[in-house]
Short mmCIF file of C-alpha atoms in Angstrom, two decimals:
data_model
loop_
_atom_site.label_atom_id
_atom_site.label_comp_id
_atom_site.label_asym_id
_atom_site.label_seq_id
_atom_site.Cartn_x
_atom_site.Cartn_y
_atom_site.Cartn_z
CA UNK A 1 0.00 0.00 0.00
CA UNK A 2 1.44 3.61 -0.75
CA UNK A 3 2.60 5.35 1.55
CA UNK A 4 0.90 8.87 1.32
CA UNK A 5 2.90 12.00 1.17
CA UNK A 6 2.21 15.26 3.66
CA UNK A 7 2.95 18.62 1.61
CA UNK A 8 3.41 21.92 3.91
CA UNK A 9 0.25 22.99 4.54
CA UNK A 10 -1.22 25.77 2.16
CA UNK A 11 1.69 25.25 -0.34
CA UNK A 12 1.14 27.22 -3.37
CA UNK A 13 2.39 25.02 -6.30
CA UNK A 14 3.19 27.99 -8.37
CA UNK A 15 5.77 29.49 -5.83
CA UNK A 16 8.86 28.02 -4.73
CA UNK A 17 8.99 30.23 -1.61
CA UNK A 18 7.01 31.38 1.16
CA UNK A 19 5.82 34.91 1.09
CA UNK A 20 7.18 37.15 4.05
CA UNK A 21 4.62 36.05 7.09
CA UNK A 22 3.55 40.48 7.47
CA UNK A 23 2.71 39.83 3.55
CA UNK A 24 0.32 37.24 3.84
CA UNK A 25 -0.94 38.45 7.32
CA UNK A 26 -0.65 42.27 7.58
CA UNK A 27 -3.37 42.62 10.53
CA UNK A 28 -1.12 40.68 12.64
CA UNK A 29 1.84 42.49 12.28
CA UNK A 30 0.56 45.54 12.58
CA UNK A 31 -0.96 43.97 15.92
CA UNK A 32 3.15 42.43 16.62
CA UNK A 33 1.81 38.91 17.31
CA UNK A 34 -1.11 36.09 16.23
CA UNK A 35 -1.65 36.27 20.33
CA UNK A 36 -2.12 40.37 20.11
CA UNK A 37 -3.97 39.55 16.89
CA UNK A 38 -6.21 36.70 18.63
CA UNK A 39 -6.98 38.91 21.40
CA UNK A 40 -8.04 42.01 19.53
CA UNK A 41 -10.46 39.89 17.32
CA UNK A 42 -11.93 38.13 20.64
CA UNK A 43 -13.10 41.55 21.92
CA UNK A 44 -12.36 40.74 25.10
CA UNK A 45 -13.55 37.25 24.99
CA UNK A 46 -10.07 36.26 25.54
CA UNK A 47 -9.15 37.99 28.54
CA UNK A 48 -9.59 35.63 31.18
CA UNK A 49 -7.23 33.21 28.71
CA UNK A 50 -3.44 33.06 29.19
CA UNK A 51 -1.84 33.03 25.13
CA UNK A 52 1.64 32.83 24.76
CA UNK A 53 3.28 34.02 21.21
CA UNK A 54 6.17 32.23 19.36
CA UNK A 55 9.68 33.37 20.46
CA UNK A 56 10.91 32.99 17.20
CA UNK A 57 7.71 33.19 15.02
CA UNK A 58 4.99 35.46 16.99
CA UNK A 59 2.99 35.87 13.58
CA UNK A 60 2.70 32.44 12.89
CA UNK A 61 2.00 30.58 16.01
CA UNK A 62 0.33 31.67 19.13
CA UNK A 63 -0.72 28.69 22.19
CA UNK A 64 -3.96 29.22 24.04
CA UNK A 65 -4.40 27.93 28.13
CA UNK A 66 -6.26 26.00 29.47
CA UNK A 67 -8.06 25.47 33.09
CA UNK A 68 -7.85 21.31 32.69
CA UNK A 69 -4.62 19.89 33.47
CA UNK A 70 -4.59 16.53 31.21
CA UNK A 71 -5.10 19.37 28.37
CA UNK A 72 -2.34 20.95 26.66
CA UNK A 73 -2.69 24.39 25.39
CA UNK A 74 -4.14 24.82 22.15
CA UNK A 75 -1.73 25.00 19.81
CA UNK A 76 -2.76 28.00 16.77
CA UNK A 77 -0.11 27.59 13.54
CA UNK A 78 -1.13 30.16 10.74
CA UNK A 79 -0.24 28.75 6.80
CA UNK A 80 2.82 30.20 5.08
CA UNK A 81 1.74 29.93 1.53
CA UNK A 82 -2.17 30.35 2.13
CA UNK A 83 -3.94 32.98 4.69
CA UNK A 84 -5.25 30.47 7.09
CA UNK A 85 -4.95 29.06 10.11
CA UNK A 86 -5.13 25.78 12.10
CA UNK A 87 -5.72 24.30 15.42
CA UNK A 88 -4.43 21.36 17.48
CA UNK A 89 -5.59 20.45 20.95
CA UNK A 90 -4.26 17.44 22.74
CA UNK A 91 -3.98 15.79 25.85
CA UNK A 92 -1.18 16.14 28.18
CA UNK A 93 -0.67 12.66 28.90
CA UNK A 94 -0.09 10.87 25.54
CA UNK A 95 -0.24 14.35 23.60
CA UNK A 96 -2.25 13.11 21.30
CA UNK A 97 -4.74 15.14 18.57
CA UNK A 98 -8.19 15.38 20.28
CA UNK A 99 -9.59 18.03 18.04
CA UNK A 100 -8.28 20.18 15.10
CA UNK A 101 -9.54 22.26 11.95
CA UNK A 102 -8.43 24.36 9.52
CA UNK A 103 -10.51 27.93 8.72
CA UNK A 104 -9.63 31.21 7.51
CA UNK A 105 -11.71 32.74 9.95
CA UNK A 106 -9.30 34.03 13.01
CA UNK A 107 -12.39 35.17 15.18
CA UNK A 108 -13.28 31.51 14.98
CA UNK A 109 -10.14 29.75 16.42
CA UNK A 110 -10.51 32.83 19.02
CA UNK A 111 -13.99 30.77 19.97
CA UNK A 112 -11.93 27.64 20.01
CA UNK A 113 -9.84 28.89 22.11
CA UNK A 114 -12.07 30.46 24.54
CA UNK A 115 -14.05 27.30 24.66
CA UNK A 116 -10.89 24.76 25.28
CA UNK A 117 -9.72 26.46 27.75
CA UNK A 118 -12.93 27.12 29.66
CA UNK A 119 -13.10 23.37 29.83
CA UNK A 120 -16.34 23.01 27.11
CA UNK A 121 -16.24 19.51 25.64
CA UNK A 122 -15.13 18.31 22.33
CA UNK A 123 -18.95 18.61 21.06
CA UNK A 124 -19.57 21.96 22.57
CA UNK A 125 -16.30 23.28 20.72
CA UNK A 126 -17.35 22.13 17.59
CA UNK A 127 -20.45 23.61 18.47
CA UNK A 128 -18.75 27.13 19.16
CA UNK A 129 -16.70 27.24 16.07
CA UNK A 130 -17.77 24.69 13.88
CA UNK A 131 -14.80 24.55 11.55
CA UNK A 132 -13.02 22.82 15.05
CA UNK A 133 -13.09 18.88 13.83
CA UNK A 134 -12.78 16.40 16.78
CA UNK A 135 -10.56 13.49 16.20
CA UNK A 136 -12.73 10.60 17.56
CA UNK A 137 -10.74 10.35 20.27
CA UNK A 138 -12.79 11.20 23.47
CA UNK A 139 -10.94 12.64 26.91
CA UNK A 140 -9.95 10.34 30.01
CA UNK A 141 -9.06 12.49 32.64
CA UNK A 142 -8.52 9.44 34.91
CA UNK A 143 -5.68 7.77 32.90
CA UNK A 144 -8.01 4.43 33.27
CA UNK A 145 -5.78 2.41 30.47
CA UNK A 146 -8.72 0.54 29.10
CA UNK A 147 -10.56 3.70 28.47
CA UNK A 148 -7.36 4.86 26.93
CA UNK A 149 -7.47 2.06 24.46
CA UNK A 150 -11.19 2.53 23.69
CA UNK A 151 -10.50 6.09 22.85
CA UNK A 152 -7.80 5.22 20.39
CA UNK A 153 -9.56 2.77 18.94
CA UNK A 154 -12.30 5.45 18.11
CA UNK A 155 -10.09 7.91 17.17
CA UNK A 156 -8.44 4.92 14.56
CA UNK A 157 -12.24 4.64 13.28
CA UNK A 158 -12.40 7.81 12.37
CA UNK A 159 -9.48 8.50 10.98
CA UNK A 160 -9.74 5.27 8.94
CA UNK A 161 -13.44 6.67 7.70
CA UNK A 162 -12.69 9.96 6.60
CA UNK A 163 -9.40 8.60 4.24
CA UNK A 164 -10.37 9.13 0.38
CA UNK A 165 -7.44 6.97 -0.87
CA UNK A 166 -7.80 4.79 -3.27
CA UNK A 167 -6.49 2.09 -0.58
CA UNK A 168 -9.11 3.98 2.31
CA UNK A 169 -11.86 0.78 1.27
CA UNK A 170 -9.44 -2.09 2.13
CA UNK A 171 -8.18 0.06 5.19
CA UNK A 172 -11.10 0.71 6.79
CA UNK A 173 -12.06 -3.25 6.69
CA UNK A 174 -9.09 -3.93 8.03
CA UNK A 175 -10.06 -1.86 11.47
CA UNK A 176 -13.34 -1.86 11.72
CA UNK A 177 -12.62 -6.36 11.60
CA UNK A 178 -10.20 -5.76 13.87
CA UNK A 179 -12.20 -3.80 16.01
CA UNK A 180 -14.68 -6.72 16.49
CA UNK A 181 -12.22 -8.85 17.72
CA UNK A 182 -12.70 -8.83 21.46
CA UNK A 183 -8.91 -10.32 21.63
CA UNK A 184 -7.10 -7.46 19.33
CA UNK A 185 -9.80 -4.69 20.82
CA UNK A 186 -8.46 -5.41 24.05
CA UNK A 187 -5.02 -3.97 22.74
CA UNK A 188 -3.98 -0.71 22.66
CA UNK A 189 -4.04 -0.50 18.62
CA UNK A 190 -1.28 1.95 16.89
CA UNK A 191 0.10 2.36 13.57
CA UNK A 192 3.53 2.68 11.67
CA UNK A 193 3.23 3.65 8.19
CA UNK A 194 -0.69 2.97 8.09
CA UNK A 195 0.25 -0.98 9.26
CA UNK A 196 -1.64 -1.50 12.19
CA UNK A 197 -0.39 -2.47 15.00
CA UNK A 198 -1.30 -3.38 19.04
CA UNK A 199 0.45 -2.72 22.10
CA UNK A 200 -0.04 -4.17 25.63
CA UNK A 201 0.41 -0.72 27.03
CA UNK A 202 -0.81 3.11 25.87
CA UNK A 203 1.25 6.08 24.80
CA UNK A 204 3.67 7.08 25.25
CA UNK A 205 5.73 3.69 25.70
CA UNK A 206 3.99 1.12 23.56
CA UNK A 207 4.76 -2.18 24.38
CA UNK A 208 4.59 -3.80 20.74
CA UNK A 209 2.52 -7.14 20.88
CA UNK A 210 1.29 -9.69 18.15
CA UNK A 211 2.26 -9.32 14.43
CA UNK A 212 1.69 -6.24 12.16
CA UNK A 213 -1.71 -5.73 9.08
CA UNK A 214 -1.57 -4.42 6.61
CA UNK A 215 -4.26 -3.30 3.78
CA UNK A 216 -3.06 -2.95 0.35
CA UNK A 217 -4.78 -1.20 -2.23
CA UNK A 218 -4.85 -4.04 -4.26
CA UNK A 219 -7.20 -5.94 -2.22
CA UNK A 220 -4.73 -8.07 -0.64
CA UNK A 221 -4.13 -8.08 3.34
CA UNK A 222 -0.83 -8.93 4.99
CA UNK A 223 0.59 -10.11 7.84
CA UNK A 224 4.27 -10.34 9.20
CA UNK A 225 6.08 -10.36 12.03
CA UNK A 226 7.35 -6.68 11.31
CA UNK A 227 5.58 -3.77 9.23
CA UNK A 228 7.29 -3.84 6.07
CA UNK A 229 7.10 -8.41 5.91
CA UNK A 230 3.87 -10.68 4.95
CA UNK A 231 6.05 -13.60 6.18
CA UNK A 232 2.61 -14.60 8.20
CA UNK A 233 0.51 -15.08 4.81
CA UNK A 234 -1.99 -12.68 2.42
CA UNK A 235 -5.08 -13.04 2.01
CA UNK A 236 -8.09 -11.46 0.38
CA UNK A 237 -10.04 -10.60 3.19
CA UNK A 238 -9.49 -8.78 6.18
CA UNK A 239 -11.42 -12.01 8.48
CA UNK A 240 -8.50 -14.25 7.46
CA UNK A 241 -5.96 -11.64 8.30
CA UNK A 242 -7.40 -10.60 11.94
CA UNK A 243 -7.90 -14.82 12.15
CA UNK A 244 -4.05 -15.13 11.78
CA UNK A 245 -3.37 -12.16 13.62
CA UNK A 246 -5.38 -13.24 16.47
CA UNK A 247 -3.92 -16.79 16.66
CA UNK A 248 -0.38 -15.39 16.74
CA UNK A 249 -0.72 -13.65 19.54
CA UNK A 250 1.52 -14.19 22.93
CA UNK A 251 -0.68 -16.11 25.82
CA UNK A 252 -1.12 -14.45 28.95
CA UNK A 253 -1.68 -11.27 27.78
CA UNK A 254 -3.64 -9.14 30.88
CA UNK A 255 -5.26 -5.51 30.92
CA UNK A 256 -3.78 -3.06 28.77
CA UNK A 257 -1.55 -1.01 31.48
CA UNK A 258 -0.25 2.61 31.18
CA UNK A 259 2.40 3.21 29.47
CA UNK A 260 4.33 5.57 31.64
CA UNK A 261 4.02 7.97 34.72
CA UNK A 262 1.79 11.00 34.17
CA UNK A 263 3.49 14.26 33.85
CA UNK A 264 3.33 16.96 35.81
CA UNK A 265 2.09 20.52 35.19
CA UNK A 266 4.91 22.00 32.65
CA UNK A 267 5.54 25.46 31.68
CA UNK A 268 4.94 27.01 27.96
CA UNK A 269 6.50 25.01 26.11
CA UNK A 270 9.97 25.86 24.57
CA UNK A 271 10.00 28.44 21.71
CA UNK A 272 6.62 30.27 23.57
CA UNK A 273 7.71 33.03 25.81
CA UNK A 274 4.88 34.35 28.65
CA UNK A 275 1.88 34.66 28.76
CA UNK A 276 0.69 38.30 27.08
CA UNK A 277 -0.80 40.10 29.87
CA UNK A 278 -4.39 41.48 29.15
CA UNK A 279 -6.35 44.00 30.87
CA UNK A 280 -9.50 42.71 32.67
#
């Protein structure tokens, strides 16, 4: 199965290099950062919110607080070859996407922002900028390691049903059967170069178990004992594969456990510098 290629975001085909960032965005220079920029579009929305600017590029990436500690900040990227601008927010534990979006509406991601850091759910984001796309993912505050694996799973179902390659078909047969498998949906479920693969613990140390699947766009599945091998057969439907899978699996395999220690509260991260202090 291809492998697909990610091109920079926004990339203009018909320019070899990016326009100067107070080109492209001229409001937020003239404001000195995206985080003076955010704030002046929020109209005073934002004032409760810590945002922190880039160090080294304030006009192209700004981070936005939050009151829930197993959230990161929201992290706010602006396109160098389009005017646009995208979100990611993730949790703090395996810092993983939980919602993101692209729009070239900047009072929008100020909504976003105002709503992930108030605490709103993932629904009630969407809900109060609509161009914010959750993952699939949903949160675990706890750290309980079988909700952990639940949530990637769901987060691997969507991902696998909003692909449009020509391979996305095959793909998505390939999860959603291994999904029904009580014995492989017990695993923590992860993927290397769209082979899927499951893990006795979560992020962030996997614990590789079992062998590696793999859809092709030809209609053929494979398994191996490594990612880029179908030393374990191929077959022409996913059931055989997840069959095979399932039978070479290691015996004695218990509850999915954490994979690591949770972190504590960190500052900004590096690159950020403090947070801009607003009136109010």
């Amino acid at each position: 199965m291809p492998v697909p290629r990610s091109p920079r975001l926004g990339q203009d085909r018909h320019h070899d290099h990016a326009p100067v960032p107070a080109a492209l965005y001229p409001d937020v220079a003239a404001h000195g950062s995206l985080a003076a920029t955010l704030r002046a579009v929020a109209a005073g929305r934002l004032d409760a919110v810590p945002v922190t600017s880039s160090g080294s590029e304030p006009l192209l990436h700004a981070a936005a607080g939050t009151t829930l500690p197993h959230r990161e900040p929201l992290g706010i990227s602006a396109w160098r070859f389009e005017r646009k601008w995208r979100i990611s927010g993730t949790d703090a534990f395996q810092s993983l996407p939980l919602v993101g979006g692209e729009t070239d509406d900047l009072a929008q991601v100020a909504r976003a922002a105002r709503a992930w850091h108030d605490g709103a759910s993932l629904a009630d984001i969407r809900e109060a900028a609509p161009f914010a796309h959750p993952t699939g993912r949903f949160e675990v505050p706890g750290l309980d390691p079988v909700r952990l694996t639940e949530s990637e799973w769901q987060g691997k179902r969507r991902e696998a049903a909003e692909l449009e390659y020509v391979w996305a078909p095959a793909y998505r047969s390939l999860i959603e059967t291994a999904y029904a498998e009580p014995a492989l949906r017990a695993l923590y479920p992860f993927t290397s170069h769209w082979a899927l693969r499951f893990s006795a613990t979560t992020r962030p140390a996997l614990k590789a178990v079992g062998p590696c699947l793999v859809a092709g766009g030809d209609g053929v599945f494979r398994v191996g004992r490594g990612p880029l091998t179908s030393d374990l057969g191929e077959f022409t439907s996913a059931e055989e594969a997840v069959a095979v899978a399932v039978a070479q699996l290691p015996p004695g395999l218990g509850p999915v456990a954490l994979g690591g220690t949770p972190r504590a509260p960190e500052a900004p991260a590096p690159g950020f510098g403090e947070p801009e202090q607003w009136p109010g």
